[in-house]
Coordinates of C-alpha atoms in Angstrom, one line a residue:
M9 CA -13.0 99.3 -93.6
S10 CA -16.1 99.1 -95.9
V11 CA -16.5 101.9 -98.1
V12 CA -20.3 101.8 -99.8
A13 CA -20.7 104.5 -102.8
D14 CA -23.1 104.6 -106.0
A15 CA -21.4 105.9 -109.1
Q16 CA -24.6 108.6 -109.2
S17 CA -23.1 109.3 -105.2
P18 CA -20.5 109.8 -105.1
E19 CA -20.4 110.1 -101.1
S20 CA -19.2 106.9 -99.0
I21 CA -19.1 106.1 -95.4
A22 CA -15.9 106.6 -94.2
T23 CA -16.0 105.3 -91.1
P24 CA -18.8 103.6 -90.6
T25 CA -21.3 102.5 -88.0
P26 CA -24.3 100.7 -87.8
H27 CA -26.8 103.4 -87.1
S28 CA -24.8 105.8 -90.2
V29 CA -25.1 101.8 -92.7
L30 CA -29.4 102.0 -91.7
E31 CA -29.7 105.6 -92.6
R32 CA -27.7 106.4 -95.3
V33 CA -27.6 102.9 -97.3
F34 CA -30.2 101.9 -96.1
G35 CA -33.7 104.5 -95.7
Y36 CA -34.2 103.5 -92.4
A37 CA -34.7 105.9 -88.9
S38 CA -34.1 102.6 -86.4
F39 CA -33.7 99.3 -85.6
R40 CA -37.0 97.0 -85.3
D41 CA -36.7 95.3 -82.3
G42 CA -33.7 92.5 -81.8
Q43 CA -31.5 94.1 -85.1
E44 CA -28.8 96.9 -83.1
E45 CA -28.1 94.0 -80.3
V46 CA -27.2 91.1 -83.8
I47 CA -25.6 93.1 -85.5
S48 CA -23.5 95.0 -83.1
H49 CA -22.7 91.3 -81.4
L50 CA -21.3 90.8 -84.9
C51 CA -19.7 93.0 -84.8
D52 CA -17.6 93.0 -82.1
G53 CA -16.6 89.3 -83.4
G54 CA -19.1 87.3 -81.6
D55 CA -21.0 84.4 -83.0
A56 CA -25.5 84.7 -83.6
L57 CA -28.6 82.4 -83.9
V58 CA -31.5 85.0 -85.0
L59 CA -35.1 83.9 -85.6
L60 CA -36.7 86.4 -86.5
P61 CA -40.4 85.8 -89.2
T62 CA -40.2 86.2 -92.5
G63 CA -39.7 90.4 -93.6
G64 CA -38.9 91.3 -90.0
G65 CA -35.6 92.1 -91.2
K66 CA -33.1 89.4 -90.5
S67 CA -30.6 90.4 -94.3
L68 CA -29.5 93.4 -92.4
C69 CA -28.8 91.7 -89.4
Y70 CA -25.3 90.2 -91.5
Q71 CA -25.6 92.9 -94.0
I72 CA -25.6 96.1 -92.0
P73 CA -21.6 94.1 -89.6
A74 CA -20.7 93.0 -93.4
L75 CA -19.9 97.0 -94.8
V76 CA -18.9 97.7 -91.0
R77 CA -16.4 95.0 -90.4
E78 CA -13.6 94.7 -93.1
G79 CA -13.0 91.8 -95.2
T80 CA -16.2 90.8 -97.2
A81 CA -19.0 88.5 -96.4
I82 CA -19.2 85.8 -96.7
V83 CA -23.5 84.8 -97.2
V84 CA -24.0 80.8 -97.7
S85 CA -28.1 81.0 -99.8
P86 CA -29.8 77.7 -101.3
L87 CA -31.2 78.5 -103.2
I88 CA -30.2 81.0 -106.9
S89 CA -33.8 82.3 -107.0
L90 CA -33.1 84.0 -103.6
M91 CA -28.8 84.8 -104.0
Q92 CA -29.9 86.8 -107.2
D93 CA -33.0 88.4 -105.4
Q94 CA -30.4 90.2 -102.6
V95 CA -28.0 91.5 -104.5
E96 CA -29.8 93.0 -106.7
Q97 CA -31.6 94.7 -104.3
L98 CA -28.5 95.1 -102.3
L99 CA -26.5 97.1 -105.6
A100 CA -30.0 99.2 -105.9
Q101 CA -28.6 100.4 -102.7
G102 CA -25.4 101.4 -103.7
V103 CA -23.2 97.7 -101.7
S104 CA -21.1 95.4 -104.0
A105 CA -22.4 92.4 -103.9
A106 CA -22.2 89.3 -106.1
Y107 CA -23.5 85.6 -106.3
L108 CA -21.2 83.1 -107.5
N109 CA -23.2 80.1 -108.8
S110 CA -23.2 76.7 -111.5
S111 CA -26.3 79.3 -113.8
L112 CA -23.3 82.1 -114.6
D113 CA -20.2 80.6 -116.5
T114 CA -17.0 80.1 -116.1
D115 CA -15.5 83.0 -117.7
V116 CA -18.0 85.0 -115.6
Q117 CA -17.3 83.6 -112.4
L118 CA -13.6 83.5 -113.0
D119 CA -14.5 87.1 -113.0
I120 CA -16.1 87.2 -110.0
Q121 CA -13.2 85.9 -107.5
A122 CA -10.3 87.3 -109.6
K123 CA -12.8 90.7 -108.3
L124 CA -12.5 88.9 -104.8
Q125 CA -9.4 88.0 -104.4
H126 CA -9.1 92.2 -104.9
G127 CA -10.7 92.7 -102.1
D128 CA -14.4 94.3 -104.2
Y129 CA -17.1 92.8 -102.7
D130 CA -18.8 93.7 -99.7
L131 CA -20.7 90.4 -99.6
L132 CA -20.4 87.9 -101.9
Y133 CA -23.3 84.5 -101.8
V134 CA -22.4 81.2 -102.0
S135 CA -24.1 77.8 -101.9
P136 CA -23.4 75.5 -99.8
E137 CA -21.6 73.7 -102.1
R138 CA -19.3 76.2 -103.4
L139 CA -19.0 77.4 -99.9
L140 CA -17.1 73.7 -99.3
Q141 CA -14.9 73.3 -102.3
P142 CA -11.4 73.1 -101.4
S143 CA -10.9 75.1 -104.2
F144 CA -12.8 78.2 -102.7
Q145 CA -12.1 77.3 -99.0
A146 CA -8.3 77.6 -100.2
L147 CA -9.0 81.1 -102.1
L148 CA -11.1 82.8 -98.2
Q149 CA -8.1 81.5 -96.6
Q150 CA -5.9 84.2 -99.3
I151 CA -8.9 87.6 -97.9
T152 CA -9.9 89.0 -95.7
V153 CA -13.4 87.0 -94.6
A154 CA -16.0 89.9 -92.4
L155 CA -18.0 87.1 -91.2
F156 CA -20.5 84.1 -92.4
A157 CA -23.4 84.2 -92.7
I158 CA -25.8 80.8 -93.3
D159 CA -29.5 81.5 -94.2
E160 CA -32.4 79.5 -93.9
A161 CA -30.7 77.8 -91.7
H162 CA -33.7 75.4 -90.5
C163 CA -31.9 73.4 -94.0
V164 CA -28.9 71.8 -91.3
S165 CA -31.6 70.4 -89.1
H166 CA -32.7 66.5 -89.6
W167 CA -36.2 68.0 -87.0
G168 CA -36.1 71.5 -88.7
H169 CA -39.1 71.2 -92.2
D170 CA -36.7 71.7 -94.9
F171 CA -33.0 69.5 -94.3
R172 CA -30.9 69.1 -96.8
Q173 CA -28.1 67.3 -96.6
D174 CA -25.1 69.5 -98.0
Y175 CA -26.2 71.9 -95.0
R176 CA -25.5 69.7 -92.5
M177 CA -20.7 70.2 -93.1
L178 CA -20.7 73.3 -93.2
G179 CA -19.9 73.2 -89.7
Q180 CA -16.4 73.3 -90.5
I181 CA -16.8 76.3 -90.9
K182 CA -15.9 77.2 -88.1
T183 CA -13.4 74.7 -87.4
R184 CA -11.5 76.2 -90.9
F185 CA -12.6 79.7 -89.5
P186 CA -12.6 79.9 -85.8
D187 CA -12.0 83.8 -85.5
I188 CA -14.6 85.2 -88.1
P189 CA -18.0 85.6 -86.5
V190 CA -21.2 83.4 -88.1
V191 CA -24.4 84.2 -87.7
G192 CA -27.2 81.5 -88.2
L193 CA -31.1 83.3 -90.1
T194 CA -34.4 81.6 -90.0
A195 CA -38.0 82.7 -89.3
T196 CA -38.9 79.2 -88.8
A197 CA -37.6 77.1 -86.0
D198 CA -39.1 74.9 -83.2
A199 CA -37.2 74.8 -80.1
A200 CA -35.9 71.5 -81.2
T201 CA -34.6 72.5 -83.9
Q202 CA -32.6 75.7 -82.5
A203 CA -30.9 73.6 -80.8
D204 CA -29.4 72.0 -82.5
I205 CA -28.5 74.0 -85.6
Q206 CA -26.5 76.5 -82.7
A207 CA -24.3 72.0 -81.9
Q208 CA -24.2 70.7 -86.3
L209 CA -22.5 74.8 -87.0
N210 CA -20.4 74.8 -84.1
L211 CA -21.3 78.4 -82.7
H212 CA -19.1 79.6 -79.8
S213 CA -21.4 81.1 -76.7
P214 CA -23.5 82.7 -79.7
L215 CA -26.3 85.2 -78.8
V216 CA -28.9 84.0 -79.0
Y217 CA -32.1 86.9 -80.8
R218 CA -36.2 85.0 -80.6
G219 CA -37.8 87.2 -82.2
S220 CA -41.6 88.0 -81.9
F221 CA -43.2 84.9 -84.5
D222 CA -46.0 87.0 -85.3
R223 CA -47.1 88.7 -88.5
P224 CA -49.9 91.2 -87.1
N225 CA -50.5 92.0 -90.4
I226 CA -51.9 88.9 -91.6
R227 CA -55.2 87.2 -91.7
Y228 CA -54.3 84.1 -91.4
R229 CA -58.0 82.3 -92.7
V230 CA -59.2 78.4 -92.8
M231 CA -61.0 77.1 -95.0
S232 CA -63.7 74.1 -95.0
K233 CA -62.8 72.9 -98.9
Y234 CA -65.6 72.0 -100.8
K235 CA -65.5 73.1 -104.6
A236 CA -61.5 74.5 -104.3
F237 CA -62.1 75.8 -108.1
E238 CA -65.1 77.6 -107.6
Q239 CA -63.4 79.2 -104.3
V240 CA -60.0 79.8 -105.3
V241 CA -62.2 81.9 -108.2
D242 CA -64.4 83.0 -105.9
Y243 CA -62.1 84.8 -103.2
V244 CA -59.0 85.6 -106.3
R245 CA -61.3 87.6 -107.4
Q246 CA -62.3 89.8 -104.1
Q247 CA -58.2 91.0 -104.0
D248 CA -56.4 93.5 -104.4
G249 CA -53.0 93.1 -105.7
S250 CA -50.2 90.2 -106.4
G251 CA -50.8 86.8 -104.6
I252 CA -49.0 82.5 -104.8
I253 CA -51.7 79.6 -105.3
Y254 CA -49.5 76.6 -103.5
C255 CA -50.9 73.0 -104.8
N256 CA -48.8 69.6 -103.3
S257 CA -48.6 68.1 -106.4
R258 CA -47.1 69.6 -110.0
A259 CA -50.4 68.3 -112.5
K260 CA -53.0 70.0 -109.9
V261 CA -50.3 73.3 -109.8
D262 CA -51.5 73.4 -114.1
D263 CA -54.6 72.0 -114.0
L264 CA -55.2 75.3 -111.5
N265 CA -53.3 77.7 -113.7
A266 CA -54.6 77.2 -116.7
K267 CA -58.6 77.7 -115.5
L268 CA -57.2 80.7 -113.6
Y269 CA -55.8 82.0 -117.0
R270 CA -58.4 81.2 -118.8
Q271 CA -61.1 83.3 -116.0
G272 CA -58.7 85.9 -117.1
F273 CA -57.0 86.5 -115.1
R274 CA -53.0 86.8 -115.3
S275 CA -51.8 83.6 -113.7
A276 CA -49.0 81.2 -115.2
A277 CA -47.5 78.3 -113.0
Y278 CA -44.3 77.6 -111.8
H279 CA -43.5 73.7 -109.8
A280 CA -39.4 72.5 -110.8
G281 CA -40.9 70.0 -113.7
K282 CA -40.5 72.9 -115.7
D283 CA -37.4 74.4 -117.6
P284 CA -35.3 76.4 -116.6
D285 CA -35.4 79.4 -118.7
E286 CA -39.4 79.2 -117.6
R287 CA -39.1 78.8 -114.4
E288 CA -36.8 82.4 -114.7
F289 CA -39.8 83.7 -116.8
V290 CA -42.0 83.0 -114.5
Q291 CA -40.0 84.3 -111.6
R292 CA -39.4 87.8 -113.5
Q293 CA -42.8 88.3 -114.9
F294 CA -44.0 88.0 -111.0
L295 CA -41.7 90.4 -109.7
N296 CA -42.7 92.8 -112.7
D297 CA -45.7 92.8 -111.2
K298 CA -46.7 92.0 -114.9
V299 CA -48.0 88.3 -113.8
D300 CA -51.3 89.1 -110.6
V301 CA -50.8 84.4 -109.8
V302 CA -48.1 82.5 -109.3
V303 CA -49.2 79.0 -108.8
A304 CA -46.7 76.9 -107.6
T305 CA -46.0 74.1 -105.8
V306 CA -43.4 74.9 -102.4
A307 CA -39.8 75.1 -105.7
F308 CA -41.7 78.3 -105.8
G309 CA -40.7 81.3 -103.1
M310 CA -37.8 81.2 -100.8
G311 CA -35.8 82.5 -103.2
I312 CA -39.0 85.5 -104.0
N313 CA -38.8 88.9 -102.0
K314 CA -42.1 90.3 -103.8
S315 CA -42.7 92.8 -100.7
N316 CA -45.9 93.8 -102.6
V317 CA -47.5 90.4 -102.8
R318 CA -51.1 90.8 -100.8
F319 CA -52.2 87.3 -100.0
V320 CA -51.1 82.9 -101.0
V321 CA -53.4 80.7 -100.3
H322 CA -53.1 77.4 -99.7
H323 CA -54.5 74.9 -101.8
D324 CA -54.0 72.1 -100.3
V325 CA -52.6 71.5 -96.8
P326 CA -48.7 71.9 -96.5
R327 CA -46.7 68.9 -94.2
S328 CA -45.9 71.2 -91.5
V329 CA -46.9 74.9 -89.3
E330 CA -42.9 75.4 -90.0
S331 CA -43.7 74.9 -94.3
Y332 CA -47.1 76.7 -93.4
Y333 CA -45.1 79.8 -91.9
Q334 CA -42.8 80.7 -94.5
E335 CA -45.0 80.3 -97.2
T336 CA -47.5 83.0 -96.0
G337 CA -44.8 85.0 -94.9
R338 CA -44.1 85.5 -98.5
A339 CA -47.4 87.7 -97.7
G340 CA -47.3 91.1 -96.6
R341 CA -43.6 92.0 -96.0
D342 CA -43.5 95.7 -96.4
G343 CA -45.6 95.3 -93.3
L344 CA -49.0 96.1 -95.6
D345 CA -52.6 94.3 -95.0
A346 CA -52.3 90.0 -96.1
E347 CA -54.0 86.9 -96.2
A348 CA -53.1 84.0 -95.9
L349 CA -56.4 81.6 -96.5
L350 CA -56.3 77.7 -96.6
L351 CA -58.4 75.1 -98.2
F352 CA -58.8 72.3 -96.0
D353 CA -59.6 69.0 -96.0
E354 CA -59.6 65.6 -94.2
K355 CA -58.8 63.1 -97.3
D356 CA -55.7 65.8 -98.5
A357 CA -54.5 65.6 -94.7
A358 CA -55.5 61.5 -94.8
R359 CA -53.7 61.4 -98.6
V360 CA -50.0 63.2 -96.9
R361 CA -50.3 61.1 -94.1
Q362 CA -50.3 58.1 -96.1
W363 CA -47.0 60.0 -98.5
I364 CA -45.5 60.2 -94.8
E365 CA -46.1 56.4 -93.3
Q366 CA -44.5 56.0 -96.9
G367 CA -41.2 57.5 -96.4
E368 CA -38.0 55.3 -96.6
N369 CA -36.8 56.7 -93.3
S370 CA -38.8 55.6 -90.8
D371 CA -37.1 58.0 -88.3
R372 CA -37.9 60.8 -90.3
N373 CA -41.4 60.5 -91.2
D374 CA -42.1 59.7 -87.0
V375 CA -40.5 63.2 -87.2
E376 CA -42.5 64.2 -90.1
L377 CA -46.0 62.9 -89.1
Q378 CA -45.5 65.0 -85.8
K379 CA -45.0 68.1 -87.6
F380 CA -48.0 66.9 -89.9
A381 CA -51.0 66.4 -86.5
A382 CA -49.5 69.6 -85.5
M383 CA -50.4 71.2 -88.9
E384 CA -54.3 69.4 -88.4
A385 CA -54.1 71.0 -85.2
F386 CA -54.2 74.6 -86.3
S387 CA -56.0 74.0 -89.1
E388 CA -59.3 72.6 -86.9
A389 CA -59.2 75.1 -84.2
Q390 CA -61.9 76.5 -82.9
T391 CA -59.8 79.6 -80.8
C392 CA -57.5 82.3 -82.1
R393 CA -55.8 81.2 -85.1
R394 CA -52.8 83.5 -84.1
Q395 CA -52.8 81.4 -80.9
V396 CA -52.1 78.2 -82.2
L397 CA -49.6 79.4 -84.5
L398 CA -47.1 81.2 -82.3
N399 CA -47.8 78.7 -79.2
Y400 CA -46.6 75.8 -81.7
F401 CA -43.1 78.4 -81.9
S402 CA -43.0 78.3 -78.1
Q403 CA -44.4 81.8 -78.1
F404 CA -47.4 81.7 -75.2
S405 CA -49.6 84.4 -76.2
D406 CA -53.6 84.4 -73.9
S407 CA -54.5 86.9 -76.0
A408 CA -56.5 86.2 -79.1
C409 CA -55.5 88.2 -82.1
G410 CA -58.5 90.6 -83.5
N411 CA -56.9 89.7 -86.9
C412 CA -58.0 86.1 -88.2
D413 CA -60.8 84.0 -89.6
I414 CA -62.1 83.3 -85.7
C415 CA -61.5 86.9 -84.1
L416 CA -63.8 87.8 -87.1
D417 CA -66.9 86.4 -87.3
P418 CA -66.9 83.4 -84.1
P419 CA -68.1 80.0 -84.8
K420 CA -71.8 79.7 -83.3
M421 CA -72.2 76.8 -81.9
V422 CA -75.7 74.9 -82.0
D423 CA -76.9 71.8 -80.5
G424 CA -75.2 69.6 -83.2
V425 CA -77.0 66.1 -82.3
V426 CA -79.4 65.4 -84.3
T427 CA -77.7 66.8 -87.4
A428 CA -74.3 64.1 -86.7
Q429 CA -76.8 61.4 -86.9
K430 CA -78.7 61.9 -89.7
V431 CA -74.6 61.4 -91.3
L432 CA -73.8 59.3 -88.8
S433 CA -76.9 56.8 -89.8
C434 CA -76.3 58.1 -94.1
I435 CA -73.4 56.0 -93.3
L436 CA -74.6 53.2 -92.0
R437 CA -77.6 52.5 -94.1
L438 CA -74.3 52.7 -97.3
S439 CA -72.6 50.0 -94.9
Q440 CA -70.0 52.6 -95.1
Q441 CA -68.6 51.7 -98.8
A442 CA -69.7 56.0 -99.6
S443 CA -68.0 58.7 -100.6
T444 CA -68.6 62.2 -99.2
Q445 CA -70.1 63.2 -101.9
Y446 CA -71.7 60.0 -102.5
V447 CA -73.0 60.5 -98.9
I448 CA -73.8 64.8 -99.6
D449 CA -75.6 63.1 -103.0
V450 CA -77.8 61.0 -100.0
L451 CA -79.0 63.0 -97.8
R452 CA -79.6 66.0 -100.2
G453 CA -81.8 63.3 -102.2
K454 CA -80.2 64.1 -105.6
Q455 CA -81.7 62.6 -109.1
L456 CA -79.1 60.7 -109.9
R457 CA -78.7 57.1 -112.2
R458 CA -76.0 55.8 -109.0
L459 CA -77.8 56.3 -106.8
Q460 CA -81.5 54.8 -108.5
E461 CA -79.5 51.3 -109.9
A462 CA -77.9 50.7 -107.2
G463 CA -81.1 51.5 -105.1
H464 CA -80.7 54.0 -102.7
H465 CA -82.5 56.5 -103.4
Q466 CA -84.8 53.9 -101.7
L467 CA -83.5 54.4 -97.9
T468 CA -84.8 56.1 -95.1
T469 CA -81.4 58.7 -95.4
Y470 CA -82.9 59.2 -98.9
G471 CA -83.3 63.8 -99.0
I472 CA -83.8 64.5 -95.1
G473 CA -80.5 66.6 -95.4
K474 CA -82.3 68.8 -99.4
E475 CA -82.8 71.7 -97.2
Q476 CA -78.0 72.4 -96.6
S477 CA -76.0 72.8 -99.4
D478 CA -73.5 70.3 -100.8
S479 CA -71.2 72.9 -98.6
Y480 CA -73.1 72.2 -95.1
W481 CA -72.8 69.2 -95.3
H482 CA -68.8 69.0 -96.1
N483 CA -68.1 71.3 -93.2
I484 CA -70.5 68.8 -91.2
I485 CA -68.4 65.9 -92.7
N486 CA -65.9 67.3 -91.4
Q487 CA -66.3 68.7 -88.4
L488 CA -67.3 64.5 -87.8
I489 CA -63.5 63.7 -88.7
H490 CA -62.1 66.2 -86.6
Q491 CA -64.4 65.3 -83.2
G492 CA -63.7 61.3 -84.5
L493 CA -66.5 60.1 -85.3
V494 CA -66.0 59.2 -88.2
R495 CA -62.1 58.8 -90.0
V496 CA -61.4 58.6 -94.2
D497 CA -60.6 55.6 -94.9
I498 CA -57.2 56.4 -97.7
T499 CA -56.8 52.2 -98.7
A500 CA -60.2 52.0 -99.7
N501 CA -61.5 54.6 -102.2
A502 CA -61.4 57.5 -99.3
Y503 CA -64.6 56.0 -97.6
L504 CA -66.1 57.1 -94.8
R505 CA -66.2 55.1 -91.5
L506 CA -68.0 55.3 -88.4
T507 CA -65.4 54.5 -84.8
E508 CA -66.5 53.7 -81.8
A509 CA -67.2 57.5 -81.0
A510 CA -70.5 57.3 -83.6
R511 CA -72.6 54.6 -81.4
P512 CA -73.4 57.3 -78.3
V513 CA -74.4 59.7 -80.9
L514 CA -76.6 57.4 -82.9
K515 CA -77.8 56.8 -79.5
G516 CA -78.4 60.7 -78.8
E517 CA -76.3 58.4 -75.0
V518 CA -73.8 61.7 -75.8
A519 CA -74.1 65.8 -76.1
L520 CA -72.7 67.1 -78.7
N521 CA -71.7 70.7 -80.5
L522 CA -70.7 71.7 -84.1
A523 CA -69.9 74.9 -85.3
V524 CA -72.5 77.2 -87.4
P525 CA -70.5 75.9 -91.2
R526 CA -69.2 78.7 -93.0
L527 CA -69.7 78.7 -96.8
E528 CA -68.9 81.9 -97.5
F529 CA -66.1 84.5 -97.7
K530 CA -66.4 88.1 -95.9
P531 CA -64.3 90.7 -97.6
D532 CA -66.1 93.8 -95.8
K533 CA -64.9 93.1 -92.2
K534 CA -62.2 96.5 -91.9
A535 CA -58.7 94.9 -91.7
K536 CA -57.6 95.6 -88.2
H537 CA -54.1 96.9 -89.3
A538 CA -54.7 99.2 -92.0
P539 CA -52.1 101.6 -92.8
A540 CA -51.9 105.1 -91.2
N541 CA -54.0 107.5 -93.9
Y542 CA -53.1 108.5 -97.4
D543 CA -53.7 110.6 -100.4
R544 CA -55.0 106.9 -102.8
N545 CA -54.8 109.0 -106.2
L546 CA -51.3 110.5 -105.5
F547 CA -50.1 106.3 -104.0
V548 CA -51.7 105.1 -107.3
R549 CA -49.7 107.7 -109.2
L550 CA -46.5 107.1 -107.7
K551 CA -46.8 103.1 -108.3
H552 CA -47.0 104.0 -111.5
L553 CA -44.0 105.8 -112.1
R554 CA -42.2 103.3 -109.9
K555 CA -43.1 101.1 -112.6
V556 CA -41.7 103.4 -114.9
L557 CA -38.7 103.7 -114.0
A558 CA -38.5 99.6 -112.8
E559 CA -38.3 99.2 -116.2
E560 CA -36.2 101.5 -118.2
H561 CA -33.6 100.6 -114.6
G562 CA -34.1 96.7 -115.7
V563 CA -34.7 96.0 -112.3
P564 CA -39.0 95.0 -110.3
P565 CA -40.2 98.2 -109.3
Y566 CA -40.6 96.7 -105.3
V567 CA -36.5 97.0 -105.9
V568 CA -37.2 100.7 -107.0
F569 CA -39.6 101.1 -103.4
S570 CA -41.6 99.4 -101.3
D571 CA -45.3 99.4 -101.7
A572 CA -44.9 101.0 -98.3
T573 CA -42.9 103.4 -98.7
L574 CA -44.9 105.0 -101.3
V575 CA -47.6 104.5 -98.6
D576 CA -45.2 106.9 -96.4
M577 CA -44.5 109.9 -99.5
A578 CA -48.5 109.8 -99.8
S579 CA -48.9 110.5 -96.4
K580 CA -45.7 112.5 -96.4
L581 CA -46.1 114.7 -99.4
P582 CA -41.9 114.7 -99.3
T583 CA -41.5 118.0 -102.0
S584 CA -37.2 118.5 -101.1
T585 CA -34.5 116.2 -99.9
S586 CA -34.1 116.3 -96.2
A587 CA -37.7 115.8 -96.8
M588 CA -37.4 112.7 -99.1
L589 CA -34.8 111.0 -96.9
D590 CA -37.2 111.1 -93.9
I591 CA -39.5 108.8 -95.9
S592 CA -38.7 105.1 -94.9
G593 CA -36.9 102.9 -97.0
V594 CA -35.3 106.4 -99.2
G595 CA -31.4 106.7 -98.3
Q596 CA -28.2 108.1 -99.7
T597 CA -28.9 106.0 -103.5
K598 CA -31.7 105.3 -103.5
L599 CA -32.1 109.2 -103.5
A600 CA -30.3 109.9 -106.3
R601 CA -30.8 107.6 -108.4
Y602 CA -35.0 107.8 -107.8
G603 CA -35.6 111.2 -105.0
E604 CA -35.9 113.8 -107.9
A605 CA -38.9 112.2 -110.1
F606 CA -40.7 111.5 -107.4
M607 CA -40.3 114.7 -105.7
Q608 CA -40.7 116.6 -109.0
L609 CA -44.3 114.2 -108.8
I610 CA -45.5 114.9 -105.7
D611 CA -45.1 118.8 -105.9
D612 CA -46.9 119.3 -109.2
Y613 CA -49.6 116.8 -107.4
V614 CA -49.5 119.6 -104.6
N615 CA -49.7 123.0 -106.0
K616 CA -52.8 120.8 -108.8
E617 CA -54.8 119.9 -105.6
A618 CA -54.5 123.3 -104.0
G619 CA -55.2 125.1 -107.5

C-alpha cells in the first residue's frame, strides 16, 4: 500500500481511498466528470481508455490509483520535458515520484533503479523505448507494478495525428503483464484512432471514458492573415499574461521572435534545431514567468503543464484539427479565461497540402490530406467554431457556444457579386499570372514602378478598389478561394487562377453572398466565462508572494499554486487552516509548505482594508 508523506508534513494516509487521496494530497473536494468512474475501475484492476481534454484532469486518473494500489505505477511518456514537469508537480504534492530517461547520468539512473527495486516510488515515468528494454522488463518482473499508464496514447495509432513508431510495440506490455491494469490516455483522438488505440495496446474489455472535448473557457478566433507581424504585435499587446505563438518552420520562429524581441516583448524562440541546453533554458524561463511569449514549432508544448497560459496564436495553419486542438489546449489549463487565435491564409494552406502530398508514404499522405481538409473547413467556417470543432470529435452540438468570434461578432453577409466581379476581372486582365498582393496593388491603383513598367496601370481594373484597404481585399480574395471561384497555383509562384465556377459570377448570372471582412481585433467584448468576483488587488499580491516562494523552493510559480487557486483565495479570504484546506488546489503538503505565508498575507490585507 502506498504511503504519501512529506518531510514537512509527517502525516500519512494509512489506508488511502480515492476520495482521501484527492482531498489530502491534491487538495480538491470532488472529482470532475468521469474521473471517479475511471479511477475506481483501475483501482479494481481493470483496463481503460480515457479521452479528456487538455486540462481536463487526465493525470489524476492514473495518479490516484497509483497511490491507492500496491506497488509502483509505470507511466509511459513521449517527452523528457513532460516527465520532468509531471514529477516536479507530484513532488510538490508530497508524492514519491521520479523519471528515468537518457538525460540522466548513469549513476543517477542506477540509483533510481535501485530505489525502484526497494519500492521507494509511487510513480515512475519512462519513455516507451526504456519500458521495452529487456533489462528494464526484467527489473519490472522483480517489483510490484501498480499499473501501466500510456500517456499521449494517440501516438500508438497509425490514424493518429502524431503517430510514433516506438509506441507501436507497447501492446507487448499487456501480454507480459496480463494481470496489471493498463490505461491509455489522450486528449486528441477521433473515432478511428480510439478503436486503434484499444487494439494496439491489447486492452482487455476496457472501460472507455469519452469526456467532453469542450474547453468552454477558451475563446476561438480566426482572422484572415494579411500582415502577419503587425497582426501578432497588435494582438499580443492586448493580452495579459503568457502565451505561445506557433509557426510551421524554424526559420519563421527565429525571425518572428527576433522582431518581437526588438519590439520590447519578453519573448524567446524554441524549436528542435536549437541546442538541448538552450531549449531547456527557454522552457524554464517560460515556466518561471521570466519569459512571457514563446515563439515555437510544434516541438514545444507537449511537455508544458503551465497552467496560466492565457493565449495561443497559430501564425500558420496546423496540419490537423487534432494538432490545433492539442496546441490551443495549452491555454487556460487553470480553467480561467483564455484565447486561441489562428491567422489563416489560403497560400499557407496550399503549401501545407503540397508538403503532405510530397510525403513518401502514400497511405499516410491520404490520411493527412483528409485531416488537413477538416482543418481548412474549421478555418473557413461561418458558423460557431466550437460546434465545428466538437462535431469533428463526434461530440455533436446543435447550439452555438457564445464564446467564439463567429458567435460574438457574427459575420454580416452582403450581396458580393459586384465586389467579386472586380477581383475576378482583375485576375483575368492580368492573364491569371499574378499573385494575391499584385492583384490588390492593381485594384487599389498603387503608384508602383513594377505596375507601370508592365503597363498594368492602364488596365480598366486599375484603381477600381482604391476605396478599400489591402487587408479588405485579402479577405475578399480568400473568401472567393473558399467558395471555389479562385484557386492558388502553388506550382506557379502562387498565382491566382479562375475556376469554371467564376464564369457565371463574372456574367452576373448567379447570386453570391460574401461576409463583410473583419479587419481588426475587438478586445472590448466581455468574456462569457469570466471568473467569479474576487479582489483583484489581493490577487496581484498573492501572485507576487507565489513568485517569491517559487524562487525560494526552486520551482515554477504554478507548481506552488495555480492562478485558479489564487483566485479562489482572493474570493474566499482564508485566514485559518481549515479555511485554507477548503480552497481548490490546497492539499496537506502544500498547506504545510506554503499555507502560513498566504494566510498571513491575507490576514494583513483584510485588517488593513478594514482599518
